Amino acid sequence: MTQAEFAGRVVAMQDTLYRVSCTILPQLCDREDAVQSAIEKALRKRRLLRNDASLEAWLTRILINECYTLLRRRKRETLFDTLPPQRETAADARPDVYQLFTSLEETYRLPMVLYYVEGYSVEECARMLHLGKNTLKSRLHRGRQQLRNSIDLEEVRS
């Protein structure tokens, strides 16, 4: 794959990368750093990619690793004037659905976003998250249960 082909495919999946980073990182600046760093690492190591067809899954996995690296780095920092984390949403996003996804436990949030929002297959999600297919299916099932419970709670409160 040439550098121009690589760049074109990365640009095409830029929104997906940003949305995946939103599920892990609470701050806008960290999301942008993670996406930029993941793209830079993928560009440097693109010759290690065995199958050009799996570029999206490979780059998404690099991004996930970068997000967790940033989270670990942030835990070691001491902030004096902290504000509660604000998660921005896209202009066309539905805040109520976004709120439901952010209320999920982290174990279930990323698999749910990759599968339902980004449209990856079970096999691709499992490979990206380094999980077995059955483990991923279990997490999707439990995530759906948590969403169902959250929706039921909202209806009771209304």
mmCIF file of C-alpha atoms in Angstrom:
data_model
loop_
_atom_site.group_PDB
_atom_site.id
_atom_site.type_symbol
_atom_site.label_atom_id
_atom_site.label_comp_id
_atom_site.label_asym_id
_atom_site.label_seq_id
_atom_site.Cartn_x
_atom_site.Cartn_y
_atom_site.Cartn_z
ATOM 1 C CA MET A 1 0.000 0.000 0.000
ATOM 2 C CA THR A 2 1.396 3.368 -0.990
ATOM 3 C CA GLN A 3 1.516 6.308 1.341
ATOM 4 C CA ALA A 4 -1.198 8.092 -0.676
ATOM 5 C CA GLU A 5 -3.556 5.082 -0.424
ATOM 6 C CA PHE A 6 -2.827 4.813 3.267
ATOM 7 C CA ALA A 7 -3.526 8.516 3.800
ATOM 8 C CA GLY A 8 -6.787 8.310 1.875
ATOM 9 C CA ARG A 9 -8.072 5.391 3.920
ATOM 10 C CA VAL A 10 -7.054 7.049 7.193
ATOM 11 C CA VAL A 11 -8.814 10.284 6.255
ATOM 12 C CA ALA A 12 -11.938 8.261 5.406
ATOM 13 C CA MET A 13 -12.029 6.734 8.882
ATOM 14 C CA GLN A 14 -11.136 9.897 10.819
ATOM 15 C CA ASP A 15 -14.653 10.317 12.256
ATOM 16 C CA THR A 16 -14.695 6.706 13.418
ATOM 17 C CA LEU A 17 -11.369 7.163 15.185
ATOM 18 C CA TYR A 18 -12.632 10.270 16.940
ATOM 19 C CA ARG A 19 -15.836 8.564 18.088
ATOM 20 C CA VAL A 20 -13.875 5.599 19.446
ATOM 21 C CA SER A 21 -11.615 7.968 21.373
ATOM 22 C CA CYS A 22 -14.730 9.693 22.782
ATOM 23 C CA THR A 23 -15.821 6.449 24.409
ATOM 24 C CA ILE A 24 -12.573 6.217 26.374
ATOM 25 C CA LEU A 25 -11.258 9.738 26.971
ATOM 26 C CA PRO A 26 -13.267 12.486 28.691
ATOM 27 C CA GLN A 27 -11.279 15.502 27.467
ATOM 28 C CA LEU A 28 -11.260 16.898 23.943
ATOM 29 C CA CYS A 29 -7.536 17.637 23.936
ATOM 30 C CA ASP A 30 -6.718 14.058 24.945
ATOM 31 C CA ARG A 31 -8.952 12.670 22.203
ATOM 32 C CA GLU A 32 -7.238 14.750 19.559
ATOM 33 C CA ASP A 33 -3.800 13.771 20.878
ATOM 34 C CA ALA A 34 -4.709 10.086 20.877
ATOM 35 C CA VAL A 35 -6.040 10.141 17.318
ATOM 36 C CA GLN A 36 -3.040 12.079 16.053
ATOM 37 C CA SER A 37 -0.584 9.821 17.848
ATOM 38 C CA ALA A 38 -2.322 6.662 16.595
ATOM 39 C CA ILE A 39 -2.222 7.875 12.991
ATOM 40 C CA GLU A 40 1.423 8.825 13.335
ATOM 41 C CA LYS A 41 2.348 5.404 14.767
ATOM 42 C CA ALA A 42 0.389 3.612 12.072
ATOM 43 C CA LEU A 43 2.109 5.650 9.369
ATOM 44 C CA ARG A 44 5.536 4.814 10.753
ATOM 45 C CA LYS A 45 4.737 1.114 11.096
ATOM 46 C CA ARG A 46 2.469 0.599 8.084
ATOM 47 C CA ARG A 47 4.931 -1.893 6.610
ATOM 48 C CA LEU A 48 4.164 -4.230 9.538
ATOM 49 C CA LEU A 49 0.529 -4.476 8.436
ATOM 50 C CA ARG A 50 0.178 -7.941 6.902
ATOM 51 C CA ASN A 51 -3.207 -7.523 5.264
ATOM 52 C CA ASP A 52 -4.268 -4.200 3.769
ATOM 53 C CA ALA A 53 -7.926 -5.159 4.226
ATOM 54 C CA SER A 54 -7.568 -5.084 8.016
ATOM 55 C CA LEU A 55 -6.193 -1.534 8.177
ATOM 56 C CA GLU A 56 -9.275 -0.196 9.961
ATOM 57 C CA ALA A 57 -9.153 -2.798 12.722
ATOM 58 C CA TRP A 58 -5.379 -2.429 13.055
ATOM 59 C CA LEU A 59 -5.529 1.377 13.332
ATOM 60 C CA THR A 60 -8.463 1.230 15.745
ATOM 61 C CA ARG A 61 -6.481 -1.098 18.011
ATOM 62 C CA ILE A 62 -3.526 1.317 17.926
ATOM 63 C CA LEU A 63 -5.925 4.133 18.874
ATOM 64 C CA ILE A 64 -7.384 2.149 21.780
ATOM 65 C CA ASN A 65 -3.879 1.497 23.096
ATOM 66 C CA GLU A 66 -3.038 5.200 22.778
ATOM 67 C CA CYS A 67 -6.197 6.173 24.665
ATOM 68 C CA TYR A 68 -5.372 3.859 27.552
ATOM 69 C CA THR A 69 -1.786 5.135 27.586
ATOM 70 C CA LEU A 70 -3.084 8.704 27.894
ATOM 71 C CA LEU A 71 -5.446 7.675 30.699
ATOM 72 C CA ARG A 72 -2.587 6.071 32.634
ATOM 73 C CA ARG A 73 -0.482 9.187 32.122
ATOM 74 C CA ARG A 74 -3.334 11.435 33.345
ATOM 75 C CA LYS A 75 -3.764 9.362 36.514
ATOM 76 C CA ARG A 76 -0.201 10.241 37.515
ATOM 77 C CA GLU A 77 -0.842 13.972 37.112
ATOM 78 C CA THR A 78 -2.194 16.151 39.892
ATOM 79 C CA LEU A 79 -4.622 18.809 38.756
ATOM 80 C CA PHE A 80 -5.440 21.719 41.032
ATOM 81 C CA ASP A 81 -8.371 23.411 39.306
ATOM 82 C CA THR A 82 -10.335 20.509 37.952
ATOM 83 C CA LEU A 83 -13.737 20.670 36.370
ATOM 84 C CA PRO A 84 -16.061 17.729 36.004
ATOM 85 C CA PRO A 85 -15.329 15.968 32.723
ATOM 86 C CA GLN A 86 -17.487 17.235 29.895
ATOM 87 C CA ARG A 87 -17.942 15.014 26.868
ATOM 88 C CA GLU A 88 -18.718 16.881 23.655
ATOM 89 C CA THR A 89 -21.099 15.410 21.162
ATOM 90 C CA ALA A 90 -21.243 15.745 17.419
ATOM 91 C CA ALA A 91 -23.734 18.227 15.977
ATOM 92 C CA ASP A 92 -25.997 15.460 14.692
ATOM 93 C CA ALA A 93 -25.711 13.325 17.830
ATOM 94 C CA ARG A 94 -28.623 12.645 20.132
ATOM 95 C CA PRO A 95 -27.575 13.690 23.651
ATOM 96 C CA ASP A 96 -30.000 11.284 25.320
ATOM 97 C CA VAL A 97 -28.544 8.260 23.510
ATOM 98 C CA TYR A 98 -25.019 9.545 24.085
ATOM 99 C CA GLN A 99 -25.797 9.920 27.799
ATOM 100 C CA LEU A 100 -26.990 6.315 27.916
ATOM 101 C CA PHE A 101 -23.769 5.048 26.326
ATOM 102 C CA THR A 102 -21.602 7.068 28.714
ATOM 103 C CA SER A 103 -23.526 5.618 31.654
ATOM 104 C CA LEU A 104 -22.400 2.091 30.742
ATOM 105 C CA GLU A 105 -19.550 0.478 32.626
ATOM 106 C CA GLU A 106 -16.308 0.878 30.680
ATOM 107 C CA THR A 107 -16.080 -2.881 30.132
ATOM 108 C CA TYR A 108 -19.245 -2.721 28.036
ATOM 109 C CA ARG A 109 -19.033 0.784 26.575
ATOM 110 C CA LEU A 110 -16.246 0.243 24.021
ATOM 111 C CA PRO A 111 -17.570 -3.061 22.626
ATOM 112 C CA MET A 112 -21.053 -1.521 22.305
ATOM 113 C CA VAL A 113 -19.748 1.535 20.430
ATOM 114 C CA LEU A 114 -17.508 -0.492 18.122
ATOM 115 C CA TYR A 115 -20.268 -2.955 17.271
ATOM 116 C CA TYR A 116 -23.437 -0.853 17.209
ATOM 117 C CA VAL A 117 -22.220 2.645 16.385
ATOM 118 C CA GLU A 118 -19.190 1.943 14.194
ATOM 119 C CA GLY A 119 -20.605 -1.218 12.618
ATOM 120 C CA TYR A 120 -17.642 -3.561 13.059
ATOM 121 C CA SER A 121 -18.383 -7.284 13.035
ATOM 122 C CA VAL A 122 -18.089 -9.439 16.148
ATOM 123 C CA GLU A 123 -14.842 -10.926 14.806
ATOM 124 C CA GLU A 124 -13.325 -7.500 14.115
ATOM 125 C CA CYS A 125 -14.346 -6.136 17.522
ATOM 126 C CA ALA A 126 -12.972 -9.202 19.275
ATOM 127 C CA ARG A 127 -9.670 -8.848 17.432
ATOM 128 C CA MET A 128 -9.442 -5.097 18.189
ATOM 129 C CA LEU A 129 -10.140 -5.602 21.894
ATOM 130 C CA HIS A 130 -8.030 -8.760 22.224
ATOM 131 C CA LEU A 131 -11.045 -10.751 23.390
ATOM 132 C CA GLY A 132 -12.552 -14.050 22.404
ATOM 133 C CA LYS A 133 -15.687 -13.882 20.267
ATOM 134 C CA ASN A 134 -17.808 -15.395 23.023
ATOM 135 C CA THR A 135 -16.447 -12.939 25.581
ATOM 136 C CA LEU A 136 -17.306 -10.077 23.259
ATOM 137 C CA LYS A 137 -20.812 -11.435 22.705
ATOM 138 C CA SER A 138 -21.279 -11.684 26.482
ATOM 139 C CA ARG A 139 -20.169 -8.076 26.946
ATOM 140 C CA LEU A 140 -22.532 -6.934 24.203
ATOM 141 C CA HIS A 141 -25.373 -8.831 25.860
ATOM 142 C CA ARG A 142 -24.615 -7.357 29.293
ATOM 143 C CA GLY A 143 -24.215 -3.891 27.784
ATOM 144 C CA ARG A 144 -27.641 -4.193 26.183
ATOM 145 C CA GLN A 145 -29.049 -5.283 29.546
ATOM 146 C CA GLN A 146 -27.517 -2.237 31.240
ATOM 147 C CA LEU A 147 -28.956 0.039 28.546
ATOM 148 C CA ARG A 148 -32.357 -1.591 28.957
ATOM 149 C CA ASN A 149 -32.197 -1.074 32.729
ATOM 150 C CA SER A 150 -31.156 2.567 32.256
ATOM 151 C CA ILE A 151 -34.039 3.187 29.874
ATOM 152 C CA ASP A 152 -36.501 1.520 32.265
ATOM 153 C CA LEU A 153 -35.208 3.719 35.112
ATOM 154 C CA GLU A 154 -35.669 6.830 32.972
ATOM 155 C CA GLU A 155 -39.238 5.842 32.156
ATOM 156 C CA VAL A 156 -40.018 5.258 35.836
ATOM 157 C CA ARG A 157 -38.633 8.686 36.760
ATOM 158 C CA SER A 158 -40.668 10.440 34.049
#
